[in-house]
Coordinates of N, CA and C and ligand atoms in Angstrom, one line a residue:
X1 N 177.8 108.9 45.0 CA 177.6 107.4 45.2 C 178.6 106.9 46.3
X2 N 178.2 105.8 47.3 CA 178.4 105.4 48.4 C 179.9 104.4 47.8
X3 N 181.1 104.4 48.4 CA 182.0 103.2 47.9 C 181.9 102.2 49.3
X4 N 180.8 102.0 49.7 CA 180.5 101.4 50.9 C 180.2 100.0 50.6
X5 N 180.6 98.5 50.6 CA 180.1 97.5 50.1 C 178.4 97.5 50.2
X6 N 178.4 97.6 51.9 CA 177.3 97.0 52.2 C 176.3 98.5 52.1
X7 N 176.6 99.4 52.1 CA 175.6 100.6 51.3 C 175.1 100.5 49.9
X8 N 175.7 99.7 49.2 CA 175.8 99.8 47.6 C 175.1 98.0 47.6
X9 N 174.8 97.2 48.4 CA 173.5 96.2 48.3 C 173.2 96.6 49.1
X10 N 172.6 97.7 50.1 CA 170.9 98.3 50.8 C 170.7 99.0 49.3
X11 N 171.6 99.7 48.6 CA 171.5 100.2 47.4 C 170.6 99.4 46.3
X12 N 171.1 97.8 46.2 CA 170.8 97.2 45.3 C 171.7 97.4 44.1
X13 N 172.7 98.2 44.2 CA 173.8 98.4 43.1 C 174.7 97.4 43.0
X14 N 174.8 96.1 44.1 CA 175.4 95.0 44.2 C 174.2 93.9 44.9
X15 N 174.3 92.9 44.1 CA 173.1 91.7 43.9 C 173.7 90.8 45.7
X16 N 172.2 90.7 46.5 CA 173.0 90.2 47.6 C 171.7 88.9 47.6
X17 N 172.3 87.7 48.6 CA 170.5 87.4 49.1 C 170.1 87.6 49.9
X18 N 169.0 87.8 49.7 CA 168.4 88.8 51.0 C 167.5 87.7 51.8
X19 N 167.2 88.4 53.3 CA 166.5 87.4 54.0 C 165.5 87.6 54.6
X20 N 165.8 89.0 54.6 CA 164.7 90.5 55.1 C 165.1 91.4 54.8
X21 N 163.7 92.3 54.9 CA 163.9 94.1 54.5 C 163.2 95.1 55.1
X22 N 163.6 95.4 56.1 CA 162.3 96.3 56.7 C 162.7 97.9 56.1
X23 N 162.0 99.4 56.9 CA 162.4 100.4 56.4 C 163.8 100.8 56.8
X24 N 164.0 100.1 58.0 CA 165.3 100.3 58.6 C 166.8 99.6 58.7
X25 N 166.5 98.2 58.2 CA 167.5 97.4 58.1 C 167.4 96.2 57.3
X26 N 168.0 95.6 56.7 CA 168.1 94.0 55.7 C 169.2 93.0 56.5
X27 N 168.5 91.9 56.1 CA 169.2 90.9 56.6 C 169.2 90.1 55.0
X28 N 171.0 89.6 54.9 CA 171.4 88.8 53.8 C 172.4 88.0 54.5
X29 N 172.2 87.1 53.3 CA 173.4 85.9 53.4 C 175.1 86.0 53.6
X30 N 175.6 85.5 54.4 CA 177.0 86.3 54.4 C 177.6 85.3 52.7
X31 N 178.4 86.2 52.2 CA 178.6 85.2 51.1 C 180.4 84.0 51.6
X32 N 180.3 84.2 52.3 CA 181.4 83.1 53.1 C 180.7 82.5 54.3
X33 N 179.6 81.6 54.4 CA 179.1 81.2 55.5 C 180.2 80.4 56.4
X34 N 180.0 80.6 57.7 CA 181.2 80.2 58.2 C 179.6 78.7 59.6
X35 N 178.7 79.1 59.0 CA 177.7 77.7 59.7 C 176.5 77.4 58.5
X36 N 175.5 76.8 58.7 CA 175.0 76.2 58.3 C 173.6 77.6 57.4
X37 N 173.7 78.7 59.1 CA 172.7 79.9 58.7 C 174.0 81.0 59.2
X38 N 174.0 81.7 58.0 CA 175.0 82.6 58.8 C 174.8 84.0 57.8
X39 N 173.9 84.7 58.7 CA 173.1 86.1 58.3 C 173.6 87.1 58.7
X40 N 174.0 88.2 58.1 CA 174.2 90.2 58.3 C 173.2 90.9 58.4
X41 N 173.6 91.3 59.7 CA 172.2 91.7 60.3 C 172.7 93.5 60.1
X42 N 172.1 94.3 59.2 CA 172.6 95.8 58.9 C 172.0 96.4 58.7
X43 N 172.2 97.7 59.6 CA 171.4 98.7 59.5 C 171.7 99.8 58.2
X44 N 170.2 100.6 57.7 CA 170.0 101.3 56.4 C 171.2 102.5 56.7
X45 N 171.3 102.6 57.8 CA 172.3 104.1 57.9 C 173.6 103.6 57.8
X46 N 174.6 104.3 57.2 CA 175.8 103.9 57.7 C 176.2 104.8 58.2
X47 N 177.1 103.5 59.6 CA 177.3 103.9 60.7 C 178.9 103.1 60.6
X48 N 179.8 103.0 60.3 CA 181.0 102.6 60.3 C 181.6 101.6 61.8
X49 N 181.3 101.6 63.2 CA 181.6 100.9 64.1 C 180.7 101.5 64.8
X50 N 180.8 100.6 66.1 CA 180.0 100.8 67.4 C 180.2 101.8 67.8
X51 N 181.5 102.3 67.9 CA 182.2 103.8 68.3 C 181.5 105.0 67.8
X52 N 180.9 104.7 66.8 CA 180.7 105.3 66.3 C 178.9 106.2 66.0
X53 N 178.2 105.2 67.1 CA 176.9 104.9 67.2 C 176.7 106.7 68.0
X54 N 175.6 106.9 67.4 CA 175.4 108.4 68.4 C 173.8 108.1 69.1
X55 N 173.8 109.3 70.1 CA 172.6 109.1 71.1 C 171.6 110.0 70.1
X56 N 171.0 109.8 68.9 CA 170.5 110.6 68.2 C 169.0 109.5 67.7
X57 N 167.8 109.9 67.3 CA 166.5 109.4 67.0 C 166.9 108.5 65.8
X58 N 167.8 109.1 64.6 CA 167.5 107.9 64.2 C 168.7 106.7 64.3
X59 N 169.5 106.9 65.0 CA 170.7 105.8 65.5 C 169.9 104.9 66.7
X60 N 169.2 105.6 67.2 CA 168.5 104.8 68.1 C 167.5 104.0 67.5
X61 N 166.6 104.2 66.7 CA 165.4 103.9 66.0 C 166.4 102.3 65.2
X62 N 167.5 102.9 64.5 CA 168.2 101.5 63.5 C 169.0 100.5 64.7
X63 N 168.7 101.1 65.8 CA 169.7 99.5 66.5 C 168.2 99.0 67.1
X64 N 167.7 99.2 66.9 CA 166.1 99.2 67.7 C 166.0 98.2 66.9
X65 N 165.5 98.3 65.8 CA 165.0 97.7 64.5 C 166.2 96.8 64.1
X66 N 167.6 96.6 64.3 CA 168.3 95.4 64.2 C 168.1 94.5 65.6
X67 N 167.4 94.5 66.7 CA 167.8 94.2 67.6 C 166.1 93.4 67.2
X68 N 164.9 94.2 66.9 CA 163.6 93.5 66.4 C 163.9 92.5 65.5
X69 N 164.8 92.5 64.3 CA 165.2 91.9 63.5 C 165.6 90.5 64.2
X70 N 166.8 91.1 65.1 CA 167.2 89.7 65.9 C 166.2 89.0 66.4
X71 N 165.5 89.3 67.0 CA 163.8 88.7 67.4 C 163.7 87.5 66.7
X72 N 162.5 88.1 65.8 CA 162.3 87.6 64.8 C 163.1 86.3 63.9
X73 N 164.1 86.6 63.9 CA 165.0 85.4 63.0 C 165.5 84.2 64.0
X74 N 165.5 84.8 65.2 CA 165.9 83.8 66.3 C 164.4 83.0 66.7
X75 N 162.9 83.6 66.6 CA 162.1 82.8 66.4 C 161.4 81.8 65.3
X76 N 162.1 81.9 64.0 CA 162.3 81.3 63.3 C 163.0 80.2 63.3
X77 N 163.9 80.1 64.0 CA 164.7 78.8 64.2 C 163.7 77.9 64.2
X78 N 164.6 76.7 64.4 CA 163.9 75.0 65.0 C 164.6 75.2 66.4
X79 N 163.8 74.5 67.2 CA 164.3 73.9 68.6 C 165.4 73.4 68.6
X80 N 166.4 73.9 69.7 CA 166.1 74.8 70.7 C 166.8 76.6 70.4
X81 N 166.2 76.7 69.2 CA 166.1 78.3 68.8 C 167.8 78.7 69.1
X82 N 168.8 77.9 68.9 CA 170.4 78.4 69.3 C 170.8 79.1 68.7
X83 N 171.4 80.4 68.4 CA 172.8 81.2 67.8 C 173.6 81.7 68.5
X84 N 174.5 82.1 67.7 CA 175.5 82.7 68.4 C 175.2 84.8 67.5
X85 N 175.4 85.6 68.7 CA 175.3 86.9 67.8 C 176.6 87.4 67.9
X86 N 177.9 88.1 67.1 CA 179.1 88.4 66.6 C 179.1 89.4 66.5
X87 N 179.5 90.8 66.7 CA 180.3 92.0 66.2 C 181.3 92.2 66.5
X88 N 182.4 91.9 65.1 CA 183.7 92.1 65.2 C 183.8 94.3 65.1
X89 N 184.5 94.5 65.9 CA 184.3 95.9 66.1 C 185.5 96.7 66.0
X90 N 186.0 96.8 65.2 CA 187.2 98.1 64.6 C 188.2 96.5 64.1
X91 N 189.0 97.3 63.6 CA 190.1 96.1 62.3 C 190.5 95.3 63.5
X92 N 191.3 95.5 64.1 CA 191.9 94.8 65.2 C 191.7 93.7 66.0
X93 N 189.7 93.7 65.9 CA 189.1 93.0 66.3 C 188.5 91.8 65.3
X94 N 188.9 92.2 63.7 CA 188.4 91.3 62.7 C 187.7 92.0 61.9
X95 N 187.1 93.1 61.8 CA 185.9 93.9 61.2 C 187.1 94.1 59.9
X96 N 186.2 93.9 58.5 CA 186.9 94.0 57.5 C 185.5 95.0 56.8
X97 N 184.8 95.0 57.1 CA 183.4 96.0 56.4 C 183.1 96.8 57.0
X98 N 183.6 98.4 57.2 CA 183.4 99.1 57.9 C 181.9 99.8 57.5
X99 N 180.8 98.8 57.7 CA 179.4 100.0 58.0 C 178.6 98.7 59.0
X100 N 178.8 99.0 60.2 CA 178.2 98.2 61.0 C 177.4 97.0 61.0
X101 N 178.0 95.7 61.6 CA 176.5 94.5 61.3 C 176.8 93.7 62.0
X102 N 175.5 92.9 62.4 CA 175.9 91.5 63.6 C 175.8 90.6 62.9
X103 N 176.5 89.5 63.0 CA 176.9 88.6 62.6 C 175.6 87.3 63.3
X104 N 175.2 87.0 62.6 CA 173.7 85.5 63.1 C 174.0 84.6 62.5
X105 N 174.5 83.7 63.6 CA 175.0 82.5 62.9 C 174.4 81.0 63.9
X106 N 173.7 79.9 63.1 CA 173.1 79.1 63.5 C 173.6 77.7 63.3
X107 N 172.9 76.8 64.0 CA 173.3 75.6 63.2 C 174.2 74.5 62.8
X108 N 175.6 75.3 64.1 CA 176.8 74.9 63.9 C 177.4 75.6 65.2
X109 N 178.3 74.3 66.1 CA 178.9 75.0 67.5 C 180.2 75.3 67.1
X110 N 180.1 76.6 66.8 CA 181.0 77.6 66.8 C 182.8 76.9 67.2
X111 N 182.1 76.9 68.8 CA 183.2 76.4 69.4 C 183.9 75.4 69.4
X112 N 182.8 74.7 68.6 CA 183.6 73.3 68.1 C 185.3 73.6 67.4
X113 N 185.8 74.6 66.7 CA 186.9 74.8 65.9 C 187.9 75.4 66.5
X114 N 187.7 75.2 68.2 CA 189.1 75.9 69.2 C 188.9 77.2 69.9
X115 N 188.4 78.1 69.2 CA 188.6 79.6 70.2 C 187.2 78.6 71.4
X116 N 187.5 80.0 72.4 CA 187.1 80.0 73.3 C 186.3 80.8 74.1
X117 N 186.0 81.3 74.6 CA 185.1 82.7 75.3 C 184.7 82.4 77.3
Ligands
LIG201 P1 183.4 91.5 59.3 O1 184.7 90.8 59.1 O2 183.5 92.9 58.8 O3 182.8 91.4 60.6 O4 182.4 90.7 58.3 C1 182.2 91.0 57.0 C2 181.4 89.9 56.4 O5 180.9 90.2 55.1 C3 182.3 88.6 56.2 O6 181.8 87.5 56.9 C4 182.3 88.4 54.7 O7 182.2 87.0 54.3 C5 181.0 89.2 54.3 N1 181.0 89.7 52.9 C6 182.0 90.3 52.3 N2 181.7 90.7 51.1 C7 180.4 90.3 50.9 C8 179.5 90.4 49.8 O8 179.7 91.0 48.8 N3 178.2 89.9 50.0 C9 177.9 89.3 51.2 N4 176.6 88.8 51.3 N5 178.7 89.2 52.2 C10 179.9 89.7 52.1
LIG202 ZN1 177.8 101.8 54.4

């Protein structure tokens, strides 16, 4: 059995809300929303960081299918369709869940609260 958070709700062994499900990836609710829509966009494999991504059929197939996912939920919006997409990528950089996920967040200007980019 996986001690992975986010392996153990694609599990269903922890209750998440979900927002989508395809064969390859689920989208749920972050449970600390930090905007108004603020979605985990994760793939079924675990894959622990970017670093970590291999040039292999099905690593390619699950960023394929988070990236469709992104599609999709970004056409869902209301006008003018805005988010911001996030991966915090090894601890250093903020990543506290090590099995890979983008961060979709809507609804709220980020930058309004000081950082900068
Ligand atoms: P990270 O810091 O790794 O990029 O993001 C992890 C995210 O997972 C955080 O935004 C945090 O609020 C969210 N999170 C942590 N535990 C849970 C949980 O049990 N359920 C859900 N839905 N989100 C979680
Ligand atoms: Zn995992």
């Amino acid at each position: 059995m996986s001690t992975c958070l986010f392996c153990k709700i694609i599990e269903k062994e922890i209750p998440s809300d979900f927002v989508a499900e395809n064969e390859h990836v689920i989208v749920i609710k972050d449970i600390q929303p930090k905007a108004p829509i603020h979605y985990l966009i994760i793939p079924k494999i675990h894959v622990p960081t970017i670093n970590d991504i291999l040039d292999t059929h099905e690593h390619t197939i699950a960023i394929q299918a988070m990236w469709g996912m992104l599609r999709n939920l970004a056409k869902n919006l209301p006008e003018p369709q805005a988010f911001n997409l996030i991966v915090n990528n090894g601890a250093a950089s903020g990543q506290r869940v090590f099995h890979m996920h983008w961060h979709f967040i809507s609804g709220k200007n980020i930058y309004s609260s000081g950082i900068k980019l």
